[in-house]
mmCIF file of C-alpha atoms and ligand atoms in Angstrom:
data_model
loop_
_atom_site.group_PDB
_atom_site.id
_atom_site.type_symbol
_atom_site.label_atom_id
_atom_site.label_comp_id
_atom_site.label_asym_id
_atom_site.label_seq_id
_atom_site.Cartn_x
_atom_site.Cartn_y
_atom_site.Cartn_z
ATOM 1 C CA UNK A 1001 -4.191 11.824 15.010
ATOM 2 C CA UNK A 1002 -2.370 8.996 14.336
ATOM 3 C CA UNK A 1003 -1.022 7.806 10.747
ATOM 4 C CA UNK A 1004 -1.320 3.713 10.254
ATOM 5 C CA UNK A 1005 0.520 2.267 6.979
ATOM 6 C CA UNK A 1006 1.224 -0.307 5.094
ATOM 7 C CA UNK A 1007 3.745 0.162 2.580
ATOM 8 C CA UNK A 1008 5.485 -1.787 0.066
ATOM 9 C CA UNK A 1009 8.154 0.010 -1.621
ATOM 10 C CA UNK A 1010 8.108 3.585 0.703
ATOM 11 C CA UNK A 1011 4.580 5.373 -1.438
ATOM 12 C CA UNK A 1012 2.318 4.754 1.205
ATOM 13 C CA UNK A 1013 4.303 5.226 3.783
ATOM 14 C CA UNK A 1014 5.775 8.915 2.550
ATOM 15 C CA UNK A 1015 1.732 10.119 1.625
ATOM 16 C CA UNK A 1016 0.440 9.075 4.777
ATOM 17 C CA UNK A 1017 3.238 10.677 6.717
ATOM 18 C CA UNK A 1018 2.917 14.051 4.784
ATOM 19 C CA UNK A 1019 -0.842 14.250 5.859
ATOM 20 C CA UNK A 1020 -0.348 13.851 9.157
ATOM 21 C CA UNK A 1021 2.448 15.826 9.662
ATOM 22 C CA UNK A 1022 1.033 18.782 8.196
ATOM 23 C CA UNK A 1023 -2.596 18.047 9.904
ATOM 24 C CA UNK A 1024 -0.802 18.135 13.282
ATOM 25 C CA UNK A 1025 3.265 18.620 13.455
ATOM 26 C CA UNK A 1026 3.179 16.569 16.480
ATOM 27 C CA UNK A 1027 1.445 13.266 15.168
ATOM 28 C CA UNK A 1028 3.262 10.214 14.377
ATOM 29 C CA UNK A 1029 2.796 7.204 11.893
ATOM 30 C CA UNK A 1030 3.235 3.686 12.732
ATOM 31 C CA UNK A 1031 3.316 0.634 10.035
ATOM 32 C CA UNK A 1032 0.683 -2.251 10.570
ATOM 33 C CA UNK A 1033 4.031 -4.579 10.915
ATOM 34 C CA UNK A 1034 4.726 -3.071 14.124
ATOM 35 C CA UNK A 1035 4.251 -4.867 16.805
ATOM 36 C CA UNK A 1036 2.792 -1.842 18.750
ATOM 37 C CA UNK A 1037 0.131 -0.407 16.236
ATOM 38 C CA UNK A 1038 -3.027 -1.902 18.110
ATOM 39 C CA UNK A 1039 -2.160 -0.477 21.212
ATOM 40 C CA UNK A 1040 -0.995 3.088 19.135
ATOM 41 C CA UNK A 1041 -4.505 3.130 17.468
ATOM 42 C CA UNK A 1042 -6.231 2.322 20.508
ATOM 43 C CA UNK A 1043 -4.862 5.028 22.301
ATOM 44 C CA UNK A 1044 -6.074 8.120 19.567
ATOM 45 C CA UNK A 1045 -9.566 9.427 18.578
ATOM 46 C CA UNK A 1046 -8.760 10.100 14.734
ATOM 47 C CA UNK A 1047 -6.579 7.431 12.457
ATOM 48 C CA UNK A 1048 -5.337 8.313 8.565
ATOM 49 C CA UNK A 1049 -4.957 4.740 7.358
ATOM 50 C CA UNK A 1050 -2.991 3.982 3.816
ATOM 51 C CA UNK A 1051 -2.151 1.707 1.662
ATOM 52 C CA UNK A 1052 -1.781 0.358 -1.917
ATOM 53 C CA UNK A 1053 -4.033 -0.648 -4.197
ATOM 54 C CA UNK A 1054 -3.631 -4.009 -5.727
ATOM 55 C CA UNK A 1055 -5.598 -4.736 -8.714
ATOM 56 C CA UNK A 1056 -8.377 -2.485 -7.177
ATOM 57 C CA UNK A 1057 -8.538 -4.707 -4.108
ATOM 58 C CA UNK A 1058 -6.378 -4.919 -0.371
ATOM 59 C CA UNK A 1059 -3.257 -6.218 -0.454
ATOM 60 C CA UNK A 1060 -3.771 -9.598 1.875
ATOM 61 C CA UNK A 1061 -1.748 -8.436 4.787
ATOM 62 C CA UNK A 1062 -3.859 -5.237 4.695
ATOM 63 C CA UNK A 1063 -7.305 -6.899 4.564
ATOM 64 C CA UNK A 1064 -6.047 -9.709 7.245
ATOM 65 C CA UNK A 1065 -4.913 -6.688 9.386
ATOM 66 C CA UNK A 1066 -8.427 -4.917 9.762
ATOM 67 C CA UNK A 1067 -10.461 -8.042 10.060
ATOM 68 C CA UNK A 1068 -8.536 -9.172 12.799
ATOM 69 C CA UNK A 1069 -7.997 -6.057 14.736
ATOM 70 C CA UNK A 1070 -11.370 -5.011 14.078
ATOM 71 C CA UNK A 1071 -12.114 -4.492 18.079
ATOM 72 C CA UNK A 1072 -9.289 -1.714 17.628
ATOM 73 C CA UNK A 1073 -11.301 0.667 15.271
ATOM 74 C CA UNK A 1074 -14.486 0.494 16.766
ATOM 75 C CA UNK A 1075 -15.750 4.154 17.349
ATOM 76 C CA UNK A 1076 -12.582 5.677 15.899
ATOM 77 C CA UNK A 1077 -12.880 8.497 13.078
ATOM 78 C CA UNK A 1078 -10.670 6.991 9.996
ATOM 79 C CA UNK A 1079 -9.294 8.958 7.055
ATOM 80 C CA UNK A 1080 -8.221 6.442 4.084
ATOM 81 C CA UNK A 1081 -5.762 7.175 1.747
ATOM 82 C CA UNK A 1082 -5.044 4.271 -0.875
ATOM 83 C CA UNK A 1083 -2.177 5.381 -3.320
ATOM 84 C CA UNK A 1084 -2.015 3.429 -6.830
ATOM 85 C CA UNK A 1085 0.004 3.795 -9.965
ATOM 86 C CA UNK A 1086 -2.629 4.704 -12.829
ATOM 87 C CA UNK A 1087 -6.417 3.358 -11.570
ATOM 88 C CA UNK A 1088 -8.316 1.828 -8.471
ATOM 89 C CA UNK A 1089 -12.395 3.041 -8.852
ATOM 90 C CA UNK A 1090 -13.125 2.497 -4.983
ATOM 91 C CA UNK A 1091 -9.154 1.884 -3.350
ATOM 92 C CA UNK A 1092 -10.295 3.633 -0.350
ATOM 93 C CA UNK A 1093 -13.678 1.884 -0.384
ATOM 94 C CA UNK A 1094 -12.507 -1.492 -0.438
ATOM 95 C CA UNK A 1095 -11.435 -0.768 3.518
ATOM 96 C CA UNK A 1096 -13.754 1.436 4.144
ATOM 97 C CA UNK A 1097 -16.292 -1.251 3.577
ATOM 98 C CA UNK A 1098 -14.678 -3.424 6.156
ATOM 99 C CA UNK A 1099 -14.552 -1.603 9.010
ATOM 100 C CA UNK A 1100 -17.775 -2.402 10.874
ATOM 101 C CA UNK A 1101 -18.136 0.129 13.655
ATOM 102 C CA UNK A 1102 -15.788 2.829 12.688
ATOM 103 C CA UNK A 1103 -16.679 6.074 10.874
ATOM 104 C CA UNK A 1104 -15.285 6.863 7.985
ATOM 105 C CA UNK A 1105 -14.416 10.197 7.745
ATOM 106 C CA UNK A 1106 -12.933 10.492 3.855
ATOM 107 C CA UNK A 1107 -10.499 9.075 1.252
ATOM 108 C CA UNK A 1108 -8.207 10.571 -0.769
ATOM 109 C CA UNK A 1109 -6.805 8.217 -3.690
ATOM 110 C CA UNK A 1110 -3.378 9.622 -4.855
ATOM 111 C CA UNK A 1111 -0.896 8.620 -7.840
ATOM 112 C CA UNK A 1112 2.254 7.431 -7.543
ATOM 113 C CA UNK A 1113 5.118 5.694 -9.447
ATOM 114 C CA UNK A 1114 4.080 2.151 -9.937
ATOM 115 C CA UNK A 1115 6.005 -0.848 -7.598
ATOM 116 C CA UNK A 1116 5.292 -3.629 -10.434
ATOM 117 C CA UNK A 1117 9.346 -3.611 -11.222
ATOM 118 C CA UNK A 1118 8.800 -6.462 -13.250
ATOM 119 C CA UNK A 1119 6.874 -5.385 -16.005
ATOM 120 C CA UNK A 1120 6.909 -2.780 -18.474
ATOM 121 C CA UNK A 1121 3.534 -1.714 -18.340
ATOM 122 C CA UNK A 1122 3.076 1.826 -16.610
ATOM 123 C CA UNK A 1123 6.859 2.546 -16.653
ATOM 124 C CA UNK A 1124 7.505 6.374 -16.372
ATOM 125 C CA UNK A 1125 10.976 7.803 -16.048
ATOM 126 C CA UNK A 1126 12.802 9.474 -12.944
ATOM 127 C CA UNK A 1127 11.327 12.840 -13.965
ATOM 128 C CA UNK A 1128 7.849 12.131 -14.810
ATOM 129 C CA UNK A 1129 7.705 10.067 -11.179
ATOM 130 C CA UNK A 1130 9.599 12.952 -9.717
ATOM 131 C CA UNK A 1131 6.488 15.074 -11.196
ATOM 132 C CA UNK A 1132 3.816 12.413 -9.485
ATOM 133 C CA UNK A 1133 4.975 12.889 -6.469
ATOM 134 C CA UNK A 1134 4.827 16.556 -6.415
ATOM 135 C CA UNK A 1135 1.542 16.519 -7.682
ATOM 136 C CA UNK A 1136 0.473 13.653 -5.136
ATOM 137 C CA UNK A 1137 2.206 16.618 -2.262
ATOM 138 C CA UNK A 1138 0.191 19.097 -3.759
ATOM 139 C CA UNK A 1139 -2.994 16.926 -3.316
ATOM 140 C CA UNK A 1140 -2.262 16.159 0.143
ATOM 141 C CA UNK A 1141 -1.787 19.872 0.701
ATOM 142 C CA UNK A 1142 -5.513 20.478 -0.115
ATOM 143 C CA UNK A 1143 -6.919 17.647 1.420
ATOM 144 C CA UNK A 1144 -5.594 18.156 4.572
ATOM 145 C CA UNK A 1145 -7.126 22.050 4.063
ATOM 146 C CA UNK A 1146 -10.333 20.086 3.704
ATOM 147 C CA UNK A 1147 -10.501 17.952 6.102
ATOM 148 C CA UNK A 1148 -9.892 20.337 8.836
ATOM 149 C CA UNK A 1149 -13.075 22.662 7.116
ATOM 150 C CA UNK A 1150 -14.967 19.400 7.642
ATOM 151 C CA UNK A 1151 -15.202 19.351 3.756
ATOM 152 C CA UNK A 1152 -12.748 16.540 3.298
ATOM 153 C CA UNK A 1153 -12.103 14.318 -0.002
ATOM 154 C CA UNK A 1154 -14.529 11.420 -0.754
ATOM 155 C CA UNK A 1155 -12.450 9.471 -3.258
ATOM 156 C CA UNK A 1156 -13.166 6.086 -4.429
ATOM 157 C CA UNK A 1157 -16.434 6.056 -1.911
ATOM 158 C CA UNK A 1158 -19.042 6.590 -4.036
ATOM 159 C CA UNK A 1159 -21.472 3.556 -5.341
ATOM 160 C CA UNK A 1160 -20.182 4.826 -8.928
ATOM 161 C CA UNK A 1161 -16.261 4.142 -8.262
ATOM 162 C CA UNK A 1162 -17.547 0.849 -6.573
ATOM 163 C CA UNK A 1163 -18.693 -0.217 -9.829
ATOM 164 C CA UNK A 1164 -15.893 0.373 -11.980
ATOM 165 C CA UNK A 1165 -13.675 -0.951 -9.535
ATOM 166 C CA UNK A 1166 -15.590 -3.985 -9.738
ATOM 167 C CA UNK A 1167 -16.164 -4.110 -13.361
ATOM 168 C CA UNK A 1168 -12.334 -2.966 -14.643
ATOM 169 C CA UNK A 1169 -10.678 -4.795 -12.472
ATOM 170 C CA UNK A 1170 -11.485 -6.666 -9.418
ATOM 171 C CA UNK A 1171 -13.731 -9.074 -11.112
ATOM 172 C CA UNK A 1172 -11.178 -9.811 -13.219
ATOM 173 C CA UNK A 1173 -8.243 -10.346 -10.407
ATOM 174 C CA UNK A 1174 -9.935 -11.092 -7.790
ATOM 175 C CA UNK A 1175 -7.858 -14.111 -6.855
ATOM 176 C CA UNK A 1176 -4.686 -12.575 -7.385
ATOM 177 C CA UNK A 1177 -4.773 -10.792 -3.803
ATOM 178 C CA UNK A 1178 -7.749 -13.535 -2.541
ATOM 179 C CA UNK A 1179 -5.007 -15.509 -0.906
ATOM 180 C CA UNK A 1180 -1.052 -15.293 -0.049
ATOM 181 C CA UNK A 1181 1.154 -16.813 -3.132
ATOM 182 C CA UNK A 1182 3.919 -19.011 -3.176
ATOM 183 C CA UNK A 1183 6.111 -16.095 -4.655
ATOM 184 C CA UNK A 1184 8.496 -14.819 -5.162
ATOM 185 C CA UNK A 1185 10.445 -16.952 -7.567
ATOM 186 C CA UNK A 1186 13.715 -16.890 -6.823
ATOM 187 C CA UNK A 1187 16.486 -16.857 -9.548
ATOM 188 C CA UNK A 1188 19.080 -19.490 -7.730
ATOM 189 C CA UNK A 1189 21.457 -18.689 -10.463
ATOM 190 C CA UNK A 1190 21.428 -14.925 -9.199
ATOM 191 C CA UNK A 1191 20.827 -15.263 -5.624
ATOM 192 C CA UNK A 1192 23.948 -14.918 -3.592
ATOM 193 C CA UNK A 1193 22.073 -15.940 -0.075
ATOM 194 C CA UNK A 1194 22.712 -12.667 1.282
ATOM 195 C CA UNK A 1195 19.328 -12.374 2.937
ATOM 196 C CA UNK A 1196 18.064 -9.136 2.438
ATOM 197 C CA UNK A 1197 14.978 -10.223 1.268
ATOM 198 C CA UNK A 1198 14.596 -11.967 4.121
ATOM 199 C CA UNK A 1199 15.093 -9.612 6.654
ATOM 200 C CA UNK A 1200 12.707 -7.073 4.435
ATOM 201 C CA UNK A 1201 9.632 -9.522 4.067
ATOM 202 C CA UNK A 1202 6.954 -8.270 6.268
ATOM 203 C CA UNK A 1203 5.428 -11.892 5.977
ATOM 204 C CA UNK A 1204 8.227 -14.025 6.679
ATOM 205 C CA UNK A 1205 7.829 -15.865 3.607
ATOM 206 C CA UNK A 1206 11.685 -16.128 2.457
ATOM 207 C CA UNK A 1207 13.851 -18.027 3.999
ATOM 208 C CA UNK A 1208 17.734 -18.146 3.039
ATOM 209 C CA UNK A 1209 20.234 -20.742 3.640
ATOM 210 C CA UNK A 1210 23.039 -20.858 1.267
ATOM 211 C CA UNK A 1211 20.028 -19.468 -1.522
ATOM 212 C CA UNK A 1212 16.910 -17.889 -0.490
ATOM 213 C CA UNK A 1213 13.460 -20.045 -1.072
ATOM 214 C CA UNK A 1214 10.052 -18.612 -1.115
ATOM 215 C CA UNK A 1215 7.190 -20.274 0.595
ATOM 216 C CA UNK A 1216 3.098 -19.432 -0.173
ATOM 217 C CA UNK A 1217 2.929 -16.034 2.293
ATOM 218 C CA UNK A 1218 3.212 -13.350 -0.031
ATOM 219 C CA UNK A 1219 1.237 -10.281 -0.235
ATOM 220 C CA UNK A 1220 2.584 -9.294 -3.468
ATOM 221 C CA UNK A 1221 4.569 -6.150 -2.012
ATOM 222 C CA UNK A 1222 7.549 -6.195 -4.402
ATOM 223 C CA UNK A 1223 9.916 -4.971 -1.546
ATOM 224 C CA UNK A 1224 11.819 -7.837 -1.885
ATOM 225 C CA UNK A 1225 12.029 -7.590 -5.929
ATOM 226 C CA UNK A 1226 13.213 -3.837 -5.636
ATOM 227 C CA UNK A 1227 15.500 -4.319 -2.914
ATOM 228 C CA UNK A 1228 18.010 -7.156 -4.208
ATOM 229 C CA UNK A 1229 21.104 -6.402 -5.000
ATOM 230 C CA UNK A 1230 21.070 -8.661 -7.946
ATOM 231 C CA UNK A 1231 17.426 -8.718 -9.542
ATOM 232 C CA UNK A 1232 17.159 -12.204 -8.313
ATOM 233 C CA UNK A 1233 13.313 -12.485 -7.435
ATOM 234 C CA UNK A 1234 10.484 -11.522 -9.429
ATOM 235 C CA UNK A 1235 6.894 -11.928 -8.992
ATOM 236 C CA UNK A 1236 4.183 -11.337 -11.775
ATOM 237 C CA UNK A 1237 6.881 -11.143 -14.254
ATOM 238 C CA UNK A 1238 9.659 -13.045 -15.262
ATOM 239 C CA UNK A 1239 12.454 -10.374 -15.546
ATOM 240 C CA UNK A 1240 13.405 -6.859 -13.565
ATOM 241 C CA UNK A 1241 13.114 -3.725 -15.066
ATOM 242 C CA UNK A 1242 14.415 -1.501 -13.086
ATOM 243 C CA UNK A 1243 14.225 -1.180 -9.545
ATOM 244 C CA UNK A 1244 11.903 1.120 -7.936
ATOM 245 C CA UNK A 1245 11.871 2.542 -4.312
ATOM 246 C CA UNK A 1246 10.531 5.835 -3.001
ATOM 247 C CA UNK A 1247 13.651 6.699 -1.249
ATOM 248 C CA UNK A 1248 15.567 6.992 -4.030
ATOM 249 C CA UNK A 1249 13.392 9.931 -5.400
HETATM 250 C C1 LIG B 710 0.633 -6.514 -6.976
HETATM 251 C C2 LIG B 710 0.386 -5.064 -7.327
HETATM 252 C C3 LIG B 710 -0.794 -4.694 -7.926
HETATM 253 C C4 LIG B 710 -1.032 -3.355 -8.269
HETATM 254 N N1 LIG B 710 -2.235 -3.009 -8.808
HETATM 255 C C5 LIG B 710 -2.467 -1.716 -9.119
HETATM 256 C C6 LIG B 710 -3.721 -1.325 -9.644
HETATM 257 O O1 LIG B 710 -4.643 -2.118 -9.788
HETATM 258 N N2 LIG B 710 -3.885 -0.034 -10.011
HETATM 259 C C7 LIG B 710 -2.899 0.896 -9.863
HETATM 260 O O2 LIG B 710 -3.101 2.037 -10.232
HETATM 261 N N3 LIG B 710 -1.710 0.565 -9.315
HETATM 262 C C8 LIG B 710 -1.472 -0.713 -8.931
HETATM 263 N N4 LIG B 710 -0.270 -1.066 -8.375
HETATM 264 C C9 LIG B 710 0.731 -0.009 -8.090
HETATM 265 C C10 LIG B 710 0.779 0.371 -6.620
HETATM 266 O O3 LIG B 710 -0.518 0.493 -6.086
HETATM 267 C C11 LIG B 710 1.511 1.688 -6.414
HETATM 268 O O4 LIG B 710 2.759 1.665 -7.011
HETATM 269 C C12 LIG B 710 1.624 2.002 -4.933
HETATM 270 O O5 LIG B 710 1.820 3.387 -4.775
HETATM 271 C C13 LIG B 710 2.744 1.258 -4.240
HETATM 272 O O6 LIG B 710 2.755 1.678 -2.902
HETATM 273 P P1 LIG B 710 3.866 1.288 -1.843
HETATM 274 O O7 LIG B 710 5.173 1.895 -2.323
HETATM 275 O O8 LIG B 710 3.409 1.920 -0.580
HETATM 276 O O9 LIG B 710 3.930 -0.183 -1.777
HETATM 277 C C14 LIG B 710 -0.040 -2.376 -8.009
HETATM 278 C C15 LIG B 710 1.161 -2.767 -7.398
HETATM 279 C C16 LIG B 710 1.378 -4.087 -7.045
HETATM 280 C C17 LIG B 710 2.669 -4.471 -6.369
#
């Protein structure tokens, strides 16, 4: 089994390495930015794939990543697990429905604290995240049970979380993750050109010379916006929060 992620701001990244780890103790997990994941995935039978849900959809990078490697999945057995703040209806099945010749094995949608550090909307505090991700542990715990009684979850799969997907949110946002944005925007008043950001973009969208300027590649990940020392980028909103990252919890 092998565990392939993408990962934002460390959620994805932790659940998909928990399920593997306690499916097998000897499997690994490799992110899709990795220059060595196609040749990982083509060498194993069964792949746990995760990542986050954006506005019920794939974030860009994620959807880009299976169409092009497509070749890579054929005939492989793939577990999704798409983690999300509050709601997705089908996370899992948006890349389950991509993969052409692969068989889908199951999907497990879990919760976790939301990435969005520049709104208020779906703010929790440190404990009640702290609480999510025990519960989202617990979860994996149980699937992982299930999947190896061949009874595994089937979350977000079904033709009725397709529809309310589609109807609560991805007809509604569909072009926010359609295409790559010019974003971040990048407070020049804040930004001390250190070049963080930079370095942390899995798109290579920021560049920094004395300040940092954004060009139109981003997938909306929010790494950058949680990792800068001086809330100096933002992305849907217009001011930072409070910063979130998994490894802090
Ligand atoms: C652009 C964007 C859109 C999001 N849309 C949703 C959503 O529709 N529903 C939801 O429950 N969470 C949503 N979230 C929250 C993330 O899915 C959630 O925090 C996820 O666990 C982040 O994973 P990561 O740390 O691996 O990047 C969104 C986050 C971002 C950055």
């Amino acid at each position: 089994m092998l565990g392939v992620y993408f990962s934002g701001t460390g959620n994805t990244k932790y659940c998909v390495e928990t399920f593997v780890r306690q499916f097998d103790p000897s499997a690994y997990i490799v992110s899709i930015e990795d220059p060595s994941v196609v040749d990982k995935i083509k060498s194993q039978d069964i792949i746990v794939f995760g990542y986050p849900v954006y506005f019920s959809n794939l974030p860009k990078i994620v959807h880009d990543f299976i169409v092009n490697n497509q070749k890579c999945f054929y005939g492989k057995k793939i577990y999704i697990i798409a983690t999300m703040a509050f709601f997705s209806g089908d996370g899992t099945g948006c890349a389950a429905r991509l993969f052409d010749s692969a068989h889908i094995l199951g999907g497990l949608h879990l919760r976790m604290p939301d990435s969005i550090s520049d709104s208020p909307i779906l703010k929790t505090s440190y404990k009640a995240n702290k609480k999510m991700i025990n519960r989202a542990k617990e979860k994996i715990g149980i699937a992982v049970s299930r999947l190896k009684e061949n009874n595994p979850h089937k979350d977000g799969l079904s033709i009725f979380n397709r529809v309310s997907g589609l109807l609560l949110q991805r007809l509604w946002f569909r072009n926010a993750v359609s295409s790559y944005k010019k974003k971040p925007v990048i407070n020049t008043n804040k930004c001390t050109g250190c070049g963080l950001c930079s370095k942390l973009c899995p798109t290579k969208n920021i560049f920094v010379e004395e300040k940092a300027i954004s060009h139109d590649r981003c997938t909306l990940c929010y790494r950058c916006v949680n990792n800068c020392p001086e809330k100096a980028l933002t992305v849907l909103g217009e001011k930072v929060y409070g910063q979130y990252l998994f490894k802090n919890f």
